Every structure is written in structure tokens, then in C-alpha cells.
Amino acid sequence: MGPTVTLEFKGEESDLMKAVDRAGDGVEQLGDRVEKTTKDIRGHSKAFDAMGEGTDKAEKKFTGFKDTLDGSINGLAAFNDSSLSMSDKMMAMGQSAADLSGGLTDFLIPAISSVVTFMRGGLASAMTFIAAHPLIIALIALVAIFVLLWMHSQTFRDIVIGVFKAVGDFFVNVFKKSFDFVVGLVQGYLDIYISIGKAIVSAFSAVAEGIKNAFKAAFNFVADAWNNTVGRLQFNIPSWVPGIGGNSFGVPKMPKFHTGINTVPGGPGTEMVATLQAGERILSATENSGAGTRIHVTGDARSWLYQVIKHGLKNGDLRLV
Amino acid sequence: MDMSISQDGMVQVGQAILRLKADIPGVVSRVVFAAAGISVDAARPTVPRDSGDAARSLRHFLTNTGAAVEGGASVDYYRWLELGGASGRKHANKRPTVADGRYIYPGYLRSEQKIQIVMEESLSKAVTDAGLAG
């Protein structure tokens, strides 16, 4: 066998493996961030659910108060109907309250029944009843007490307006408390919503960063693929060749994806030279200070990488030269 | 209230990346072997033909680190033909030395665009085969 001339094509896969690993890491990080974000959002979603349930309950209670008030007033109006017996008046009051309260008949009817029992059984039973039923039931009991006093006390009847006022104050106090509760609930809702909003922005920023990293990883993966295969082509001339033996020629590395920079380093107002690419946008320091990125995440991640690779291979940004 | 951010295909992307990684050795091997073959095809017509032995001596093959194009395995004068120098009795046959060689490396240089296309297609195919072109 005579002396030969050999052009060696070195296919070094280790760096390419690392490049793919980086792409994989980018995707994995993106997945982790999406998963974490989803967990975060779901965590807040539970808070939303809890608040929603709280609101529903509060609304129901609030409605119950209102219905009870309306029903009680109507019942009191029925009480003034001279054509009705006392029991009928009480039942009319209860029924009207039940009708107005809609879904609250489950406690209003028993409440009225208890009131009737109270009227028959005395104050002790009434107090037991009131103790057994919280605030909203106390309202009915108060009305019942009012009715009882109306029945047995001329003095009471004489000061009925004052009693109404007392009852009114009670309502106000009750409602004020309710309103405070609802206001507090709404405020809590807003606080959580604001915190969720911030969390969403933060989470999406993380997602956006993950996407950007994944994109860059994909670009650099393509670049590395070239640099580490064809880019590592070596033209080796055996060392025994006189004059030029031992020399080798390589293919220039392909530049990687232009990464840009978020903030120019240095003190405020410091000027420096920058290398720019067509299509890039320059922001002033003021514009850049509060700039945020919003990315709406949709679609299939596989298509991202594919589009990136396809785009990179097809357009001039990833010229394999 | 169901709030969530979901991104379809993240797991598949991770799996595809692993498949791509597993395919890389084969991809690299195929690309460099193809590059060597393309270079041979480009170089062979430029080799001077008398008997045709020198042109026919061009071949490409896989190596432990990739592939190679070789000329002159059975043609003693191929080195002289390719790189120049002096050969024959008392080194009487002088030929100007060309550092880059006359046929193989220039053949590769002329083939770069074609090799790039093969590289691009191989990468695209690997990416597609791995499932990243969903």
C-alpha cells in the first residue's frame, strides 16, 4: 500500500449531546415552571374556591337576613290584620318570611314553629331556642318577643314605635355587622385577587423565561449540532508529508443565536458601543425600567421547537456556513 | 373555579429530547460519512485520468471518530499527484507543492453547500423522527 492522502471528517458527538441536554434541560425547566405555575395557580384557585364558597355562604346569610327582615316586617304587618287569629298571624308571619326567604324555609319554618312553642312554653324555652340558633334566628325570636309583648302589654303597645325603633336598631346592628363581614370578605377577595394577579404575572414571567431559554437552547442546539459535527471537520495531512505535514484545516464555527441584553451595564447615562441586528428594538432606560413581558401560553410545545428549528434552518439566521 | 396553566406536550417534548439524544451518534455518523462520500464524488472527476487508477483510488469510509476520504491506497504516485513534490528516479519528477491539496480538500470545499443540505436534512429528520415535529 502506497502513501495516502486522507481527509478526515471528525464526528464528535459529546458536545452535541451536551447541547441536546441543554435543550432538554430547557424544556424540562419549562415543564417544571409550567407545572409549578399550574400548582401555584391551582393553589390560588382553591383559595378562590374557598372565597367563592365563603361568598356564597355570606350571600346566603345576607339574603337570609334580608329575607328574614322582609318576612318579619310582613309578618308584623300580618299581625296587624285583625281578621287573623294570633296563631294565624304568627303562621302568616312565618310563612311570609319563609316565602321571602326562598331557600331558607328550612330554618325559618322551624324557627317560627319554635317561636310558637316559645309563645306557648314560656321565655325559658325561647331562650333555649335562641341559644340553639345563632344570630339570624335571634331576629325571629326578637320579633316573637315583640309579638308577645304586643299581646300582653299595653305599655308595650304604647311604645311600639320605640320598640320598632329598637328592633330597627337591632336590624341595623345586624346588617352593619353583615355588611362589615361582606366588606371584609370583598376586601379579602380583592387582596387575594391582587396577590393572585401578582403571582400570575410572576408565574408567567417564569414561563416566559422558560420559553425563551427553551427557544435559545433549541437555537443553540442547532448551532452546536453544526459546530460539533461538520464544524469539526478536520483536514489532516499526515505528518510525513514534506513541508505541510501535520497541518490541518477546519471549518469556521457558526455563530450562535444573538442573545441580546436586558440592561446595558454601567452607571446611569454611561454610553457604550453596541452591536445590533436588523429588527431589534432599543428601549430607553426609562422605558426599560418597568418593562414586563406577557406571553400567552397556548399550543403544543413540540411545535415550538419544531418551528424554531425549522425556522432557524430555513431562514438566514441559522445559515450553515 | 378551575384555574390552571397547561402546556400540552411537555412530557412528550422531554421524551423526544431523549430520543433525539439517543439518535445523535447515528446522526453524526451518517452525516460525516455522507459528507465524506459527497467530497469523494466532487473530487474524483477532477483527478487527472490516464489509467484512471488515481481517481478510482479515492474512497471514503467510517473511522472510530467519524469518516475519512482517502486517496492513493493502491496508487503510489497519488500523494505526488495530490500534494506535489518530487518523485521518481532521483526525484526527477517535480510537481509544485499545494498545501491544501489539489483534489480532495478542494472537492470538499466545493461540496460544502451540499454537505450543509445533508446536515440540515439529517438534523431535520432526526428532530422529526424523535417526535419534535409534532
Coordinates of C-alpha atoms in Angstrom, one line a residue:
Chain A
M1 CA 0.0 0.0 0.0
G2 CA 1.4 3.3 -1.0
P3 CA 1.3 6.6 0.9
T4 CA -2.1 8.0 1.0
V5 CA -3.7 11.5 1.5
T6 CA -6.5 11.5 3.9
L7 CA -9.2 14.0 4.6
E8 CA -10.7 13.1 8.0
F9 CA -14.2 14.0 9.0
K10 CA -14.4 14.0 12.7
G11 CA -17.8 13.5 14.1
E12 CA -17.7 14.5 17.7
E13 CA -21.0 13.8 19.4
S14 CA -20.1 14.6 23.0
D15 CA -20.7 18.4 22.7
L16 CA -23.7 17.8 20.6
M17 CA -25.0 15.5 23.4
K18 CA -24.4 18.3 25.8
A19 CA -26.2 20.7 23.5
V20 CA -29.2 18.4 23.3
D21 CA -29.1 18.0 27.1
R22 CA -29.2 21.8 27.4
A23 CA -32.2 21.8 25.1
G24 CA -33.7 19.0 27.2
D25 CA -32.9 20.9 30.4
G26 CA -34.5 24.0 28.9
V27 CA -37.7 22.0 28.1
E28 CA -37.6 20.3 31.5
Q29 CA -37.2 23.6 33.2
L30 CA -40.0 25.0 31.2
G31 CA -42.1 22.0 32.1
D32 CA -41.2 22.4 35.8
R33 CA -42.1 26.0 35.7
V34 CA -45.3 25.4 33.9
E35 CA -46.1 22.7 36.5
K36 CA -45.1 24.9 39.4
T37 CA -47.1 27.7 37.9
T38 CA -50.1 25.5 37.5
K39 CA -49.8 24.3 41.0
D40 CA -49.5 27.9 42.2
I41 CA -52.5 28.9 40.2
R42 CA -54.4 25.8 41.4
G43 CA -53.4 26.7 44.9
H44 CA -54.8 30.1 44.4
S45 CA -57.7 28.6 42.6
K46 CA -58.6 26.7 45.8
A47 CA -58.4 30.0 47.6
F48 CA -60.7 31.3 45.0
D49 CA -63.0 28.4 45.5
A50 CA -62.9 28.9 49.3
M51 CA -63.6 32.5 48.9
G52 CA -66.3 31.7 46.4
E53 CA -67.9 29.3 48.9
G54 CA -67.5 31.9 51.6
T55 CA -69.1 34.4 49.5
D56 CA -71.9 32.0 48.6
K57 CA -72.4 31.4 52.3
A58 CA -72.2 35.0 53.1
E59 CA -74.5 35.9 50.4
K60 CA -76.9 33.2 51.6
K61 CA -76.7 34.5 55.1
F62 CA -77.0 38.0 53.9
T63 CA -80.0 37.1 51.8
G64 CA -81.3 35.2 54.8
F65 CA -81.0 38.3 56.9
K66 CA -82.8 40.4 54.3
D67 CA -85.4 37.8 53.7
T68 CA -85.9 37.4 57.3
L69 CA -86.2 41.1 57.8
D70 CA -88.6 41.5 55.0
G71 CA -90.6 38.4 56.1
S72 CA -90.6 39.7 59.7
I73 CA -91.9 43.1 58.6
N74 CA -94.5 41.4 56.5
G75 CA -95.3 39.2 59.4
L76 CA -95.6 42.2 61.6
A77 CA -98.0 43.7 59.1
A78 CA -100.0 40.5 59.1
F79 CA -100.0 40.8 62.9
N80 CA -102.0 43.9 62.5
D81 CA -104.6 42.2 60.4
S82 CA -107.5 42.0 62.9
S83 CA -109.2 39.3 60.8
L84 CA -106.5 36.8 61.7
S85 CA -106.2 34.8 64.9
M86 CA -102.9 35.0 66.8
S87 CA -101.8 31.6 65.6
D88 CA -102.7 32.6 62.1
K89 CA -100.9 35.9 62.5
M90 CA -97.8 34.1 63.7
M91 CA -98.0 31.5 61.0
A92 CA -98.7 34.2 58.4
M93 CA -95.6 36.0 59.7
G94 CA -93.6 32.8 59.5
Q95 CA -95.0 31.9 56.1
S96 CA -94.3 35.3 54.7
A97 CA -90.8 35.2 56.0
A98 CA -90.4 31.7 54.6
D99 CA -91.8 32.8 51.2
L100 CA -89.5 35.7 51.0
S101 CA -86.5 33.8 52.2
G102 CA -86.8 31.3 49.4
G103 CA -84.4 28.6 50.2
L104 CA -84.2 29.5 53.9
T105 CA -87.5 27.9 54.8
D106 CA -85.6 25.1 56.3
F107 CA -84.7 27.2 59.2
L108 CA -87.4 29.8 59.1
I109 CA -90.3 27.5 59.5
P110 CA -88.7 25.6 62.4
A111 CA -87.9 29.0 63.8
I112 CA -91.4 30.1 63.6
S113 CA -92.6 26.8 65.0
S114 CA -90.2 27.3 67.8
V115 CA -91.5 30.8 68.3
V116 CA -94.9 29.4 68.5
T117 CA -93.6 26.9 71.0
F118 CA -92.0 29.7 72.8
M119 CA -95.2 31.6 73.0
R120 CA -96.8 28.5 74.4
G121 CA -94.0 27.3 76.5
G122 CA -92.6 30.4 78.0
L123 CA -89.4 32.5 77.9
A124 CA -87.1 29.8 79.1
S125 CA -87.9 27.7 76.0
A126 CA -87.5 30.8 73.9
M127 CA -84.1 31.5 75.3
T128 CA -83.1 27.9 74.8
F129 CA -84.3 28.2 71.2
I130 CA -82.4 31.5 70.8
A131 CA -79.3 29.9 72.3
A132 CA -79.6 27.0 69.9
H133 CA -80.0 29.2 66.9
P134 CA -77.5 31.9 66.2
L135 CA -77.9 35.4 65.3
I136 CA -80.3 35.1 62.4
I137 CA -82.7 33.1 64.5
A138 CA -82.5 35.6 67.3
L139 CA -84.1 38.1 64.9
I140 CA -87.1 35.9 64.6
A141 CA -87.2 35.4 68.4
L142 CA -86.9 39.1 68.8
V143 CA -89.9 39.5 66.6
A144 CA -91.7 36.9 68.6
I145 CA -90.8 38.6 71.8
F146 CA -92.1 41.8 70.2
V147 CA -95.4 40.0 69.4
L148 CA -95.6 38.6 72.9
L149 CA -95.1 42.0 74.4
W150 CA -97.6 43.4 72.0
M151 CA -100.1 40.9 73.1
H152 CA -99.6 41.3 76.9
S153 CA -98.5 44.8 77.4
Q154 CA -100.5 48.0 76.7
T155 CA -97.4 49.9 77.7
F156 CA -95.5 48.0 75.1
R157 CA -98.1 48.7 72.6
D158 CA -97.9 52.4 73.6
I159 CA -94.3 52.4 72.9
V160 CA -94.5 50.2 69.9
I161 CA -92.8 52.9 67.8
G162 CA -89.9 52.9 70.2
V163 CA -89.8 49.1 70.1
F164 CA -89.9 49.2 66.3
K165 CA -87.0 51.6 66.6
A166 CA -85.3 49.2 68.9
V167 CA -85.9 46.4 66.5
G168 CA -84.8 48.7 63.7
D169 CA -81.6 49.4 65.6
F170 CA -81.1 45.7 66.1
F171 CA -81.5 45.2 62.3
V172 CA -79.1 48.0 61.7
N173 CA -76.6 46.5 64.0
V174 CA -77.1 43.1 62.5
F175 CA -76.9 44.4 59.0
K176 CA -73.9 46.6 59.8
K177 CA -72.2 43.5 61.1
S178 CA -73.2 41.7 58.0
F179 CA -72.1 44.5 55.8
D180 CA -68.8 44.6 57.6
F181 CA -68.5 40.9 57.1
V182 CA -69.2 41.2 53.4
V183 CA -67.0 44.2 53.0
G184 CA -64.2 42.4 54.8
L185 CA -64.9 39.4 52.6
V186 CA -64.7 41.5 49.5
Q187 CA -61.6 43.2 50.7
G188 CA -60.1 39.8 51.4
Y189 CA -61.2 38.7 48.0
L190 CA -59.5 41.7 46.4
D191 CA -56.4 41.1 48.4
I192 CA -56.2 37.6 47.3
Y193 CA -57.1 38.5 43.7
I194 CA -54.3 41.1 43.7
S195 CA -51.9 38.6 45.2
I196 CA -53.0 36.1 42.6
G197 CA -52.6 38.7 39.9
K198 CA -49.0 39.2 41.1
A199 CA -48.4 35.5 41.3
I200 CA -49.8 35.1 37.8
V201 CA -47.5 37.8 36.4
S202 CA -44.6 36.3 38.3
A203 CA -45.5 32.8 37.1
F204 CA -45.9 33.9 33.6
S205 CA -42.7 35.7 33.7
A206 CA -41.1 32.5 34.8
V207 CA -42.9 30.7 32.0
A208 CA -41.8 33.3 29.5
E209 CA -38.2 33.0 30.7
G210 CA -38.5 29.2 30.4
I211 CA -39.9 29.5 26.9
K212 CA -37.1 31.9 26.0
N213 CA -34.5 29.6 27.4
A214 CA -36.0 26.7 25.6
F215 CA -36.0 28.6 22.4
K216 CA -32.5 29.7 22.8
A217 CA -31.5 26.2 23.8
A218 CA -33.1 25.0 20.6
F219 CA -31.3 27.6 18.5
N220 CA -28.0 26.8 20.1
F221 CA -28.7 23.2 19.8
V222 CA -28.9 23.6 16.1
A223 CA -25.8 25.8 16.1
D224 CA -23.9 23.3 18.2
A225 CA -25.0 20.5 16.1
W226 CA -23.3 22.2 13.2
N227 CA -20.2 23.3 15.1
N228 CA -19.7 19.9 16.6
T229 CA -20.1 17.8 13.5
V230 CA -19.4 19.4 10.2
G231 CA -17.8 22.3 12.1
R232 CA -15.3 19.9 13.5
L233 CA -14.3 18.7 10.0
Q234 CA -10.6 18.3 10.1
F235 CA -8.4 18.1 7.0
N236 CA -5.4 16.3 8.3
I237 CA -2.3 15.8 6.3
P238 CA 0.0 13.1 7.5
S239 CA 3.0 14.4 9.3
W240 CA 5.4 12.6 6.9
V241 CA 4.3 14.8 4.0
P242 CA 7.2 17.2 3.4
G243 CA 6.6 20.8 4.2
I244 CA 2.9 20.7 5.1
G245 CA 2.7 17.5 7.1
G246 CA 0.8 17.9 10.3
N247 CA -1.2 20.8 9.2
S248 CA -5.0 20.8 9.4
F249 CA -7.8 22.9 8.2
G250 CA -11.1 23.4 10.0
V251 CA -14.4 24.8 9.2
P252 CA -15.2 28.1 10.9
K253 CA -17.6 27.9 13.8
M254 CA -21.1 29.0 13.1
P255 CA -22.1 32.0 15.3
K256 CA -24.8 31.2 17.8
F257 CA -28.1 32.9 18.3
H258 CA -27.8 36.6 19.0
T259 CA -28.7 36.7 22.7
G260 CA -29.0 40.5 23.2
I261 CA -29.0 42.0 26.6
N262 CA -31.7 43.2 29.0
T263 CA -29.9 46.1 30.6
V264 CA -26.7 47.8 29.5
P265 CA -24.3 47.6 32.4
G266 CA -22.7 50.7 33.9
G267 CA -23.8 53.8 35.6
P268 CA -26.8 55.8 34.5
G269 CA -26.1 57.8 31.4
T270 CA -22.9 55.8 30.6
E271 CA -22.6 55.4 26.8
M272 CA -21.1 52.4 25.1
V273 CA -20.9 50.9 21.6
A274 CA -23.4 48.1 20.8
T275 CA -23.7 45.6 18.0
L276 CA -27.2 45.4 16.8
Q277 CA -29.1 43.3 14.3
A278 CA -31.8 44.4 12.0
G279 CA -35.2 44.2 13.6
E280 CA -34.1 44.8 17.1
R281 CA -35.7 47.4 19.2
I282 CA -33.9 49.8 21.5
L283 CA -35.6 51.0 24.7
S284 CA -34.6 54.0 26.7
A285 CA -33.6 53.4 30.4
T286 CA -36.9 54.8 31.5
E287 CA -38.9 52.6 29.1
N288 CA -36.8 49.6 30.1
S289 CA -37.1 50.1 33.8
G290 CA -40.6 48.9 34.2
A291 CA -41.0 46.8 31.1
G292 CA -42.6 43.5 31.5
T293 CA -43.3 40.6 29.2
R294 CA -46.6 39.0 28.8
I295 CA -46.8 35.7 27.0
H296 CA -50.0 33.8 26.4
V297 CA -49.1 30.1 26.5
T298 CA -51.0 28.1 24.0
G299 CA -50.4 25.3 21.6
D300 CA -48.2 22.2 21.6
A301 CA -44.7 22.6 22.9
R302 CA -43.4 20.2 20.3
S303 CA -44.4 22.6 17.5
W304 CA -42.4 25.4 19.2
L305 CA -39.2 23.6 19.0
Y306 CA -40.0 22.3 15.5
Q307 CA -40.9 25.8 14.3
V308 CA -37.8 27.2 15.9
I309 CA -35.6 24.5 14.3
K310 CA -37.4 24.7 11.0
H311 CA -37.3 28.5 11.1
G312 CA -33.7 28.5 12.1
L313 CA -32.7 26.1 9.3
K314 CA -34.7 27.8 6.7
N315 CA -34.1 31.5 7.3
G316 CA -30.8 33.3 7.2
D317 CA -30.4 33.4 11.0
L318 CA -29.1 29.9 11.1
R319 CA -27.0 29.8 7.9
L320 CA -24.9 26.7 8.0
V321 CA -21.8 28.2 6.6
Chain B
M1 CA -63.5 27.7 39.8
D2 CA -60.8 25.9 37.8
M3 CA -57.8 28.0 37.0
S4 CA -54.7 26.4 35.5
I5 CA -52.0 26.9 33.0
S6 CA -51.4 23.9 30.9
Q7 CA -48.9 23.3 28.2
D8 CA -49.6 20.3 26.1
G9 CA -46.8 18.1 25.1
M10 CA -44.2 19.0 27.7
V11 CA -43.7 15.4 28.7
Q12 CA -43.6 14.4 25.0
V13 CA -41.0 17.0 24.3
G14 CA -38.9 15.7 27.1
Q15 CA -39.2 12.1 25.8
A16 CA -38.5 13.4 22.3
I17 CA -35.4 15.1 23.5
L18 CA -34.2 11.8 25.0
R19 CA -34.9 10.0 21.7
L20 CA -33.0 12.7 19.8
K21 CA -30.1 12.3 22.2
A22 CA -30.2 8.6 21.6
D23 CA -30.2 9.2 17.9
I24 CA -27.3 11.6 17.9
P25 CA -24.5 9.1 17.5
G26 CA -26.2 7.6 14.4
V27 CA -27.0 11.0 13.0
V28 CA -23.4 12.3 13.4
S29 CA -22.0 9.1 11.9
R30 CA -24.4 9.3 8.9
V31 CA -23.7 13.0 8.3
V32 CA -19.9 12.7 8.4
F33 CA -20.0 9.5 6.2
A34 CA -22.3 11.3 3.8
A35 CA -20.0 14.3 3.8
A36 CA -17.0 12.2 3.0
G37 CA -18.9 10.5 0.2
I38 CA -20.0 13.8 -1.3
S39 CA -16.5 15.0 -1.1
V40 CA -15.3 12.0 -3.0
D41 CA -17.9 12.4 -5.6
A42 CA -16.8 16.0 -6.0
A43 CA -13.1 15.3 -6.1
R44 CA -13.0 12.2 -8.3
P45 CA -13.8 14.0 -11.6
T46 CA -11.0 16.4 -11.0
V47 CA -8.3 13.8 -10.6
P48 CA -6.2 13.5 -13.8
R49 CA -7.1 10.4 -15.7
D50 CA -4.6 8.3 -17.6
S51 CA -5.2 4.8 -16.3
G52 CA -7.9 6.1 -14.0
D53 CA -6.2 4.3 -11.1
A54 CA -5.7 7.6 -9.1
A55 CA -9.3 8.6 -9.5
R56 CA -10.5 5.2 -8.6
S57 CA -8.3 5.1 -5.5
L58 CA -10.5 7.8 -3.9
R59 CA -12.7 6.2 -1.3
H60 CA -14.5 7.1 1.9
F61 CA -15.0 5.0 4.9
L62 CA -16.1 5.2 8.6
T63 CA -13.5 5.7 11.2
N64 CA -13.6 5.4 15.0
T65 CA -14.1 9.2 15.2
G66 CA -16.2 9.8 12.1
A67 CA -15.3 9.2 8.5
A68 CA -12.5 9.8 6.1
V69 CA -11.7 10.3 2.4
E70 CA -8.6 8.6 1.3
G71 CA -6.7 8.7 -2.0
G72 CA -3.8 6.6 -3.2
A73 CA -4.1 3.4 -1.2
S74 CA -3.1 1.4 -4.2
V75 CA -1.5 4.2 -6.3
D76 CA 2.0 5.1 -5.2
Y77 CA 2.0 8.4 -7.1
Y78 CA -1.2 9.7 -5.7
R79 CA 0.4 11.7 -3.0
W80 CA 2.7 13.3 -5.5
L81 CA -0.3 13.9 -7.7
E82 CA -2.4 15.4 -4.9
L83 CA 0.2 17.4 -2.9
G84 CA 3.1 17.8 -5.3
G85 CA 6.7 17.4 -4.6
A86 CA 9.3 15.3 -6.2
S87 CA 9.0 11.7 -7.2
G88 CA 10.6 9.1 -9.5
R89 CA 14.2 8.3 -10.0
K90 CA 16.4 10.8 -8.3
H91 CA 13.3 12.8 -7.6
A92 CA 13.3 13.9 -11.1
N93 CA 9.6 14.4 -11.5
K94 CA 8.9 17.6 -9.7
R95 CA 5.5 18.9 -9.2
P96 CA 4.6 22.2 -7.4
T97 CA 3.5 21.7 -3.8
V98 CA 0.0 22.6 -3.0
A99 CA -0.6 22.7 0.7
D100 CA -4.3 22.2 0.6
G101 CA -4.1 19.5 -2.0
R102 CA -5.5 19.6 -5.5
Y103 CA -8.5 17.3 -5.4
I104 CA -9.8 16.0 -2.1
Y105 CA -9.9 19.2 0.0
P106 CA -11.0 21.4 -2.9
G107 CA -13.6 18.8 -3.6
Y108 CA -14.8 19.1 -0.1
L109 CA -14.8 22.9 -0.3
R110 CA -16.9 22.7 -3.4
S111 CA -19.3 20.3 -1.7
E112 CA -19.8 22.4 1.5
Q113 CA -23.2 23.6 0.4
K114 CA -24.4 20.1 -0.5
I115 CA -23.0 18.8 2.8
Q116 CA -24.8 21.5 4.6
I117 CA -28.0 20.4 3.0
V118 CA -27.4 16.9 4.0
M119 CA -26.6 18.1 7.5
E120 CA -29.8 20.1 7.6
E121 CA -31.9 17.3 6.3
S122 CA -30.3 14.8 8.7
L123 CA -31.0 17.2 11.6
S124 CA -34.5 17.8 10.5
K125 CA -35.1 14.1 10.0
A126 CA -33.6 13.3 13.4
V127 CA -35.8 16.0 15.0
T128 CA -38.8 14.8 13.2
D129 CA -38.1 11.1 13.9
A130 CA -37.6 12.0 17.6
G131 CA -41.1 13.4 17.7
L132 CA -40.2 17.1 17.9
A133 CA -42.1 17.9 14.7
G134 CA -45.5 17.1 16.1

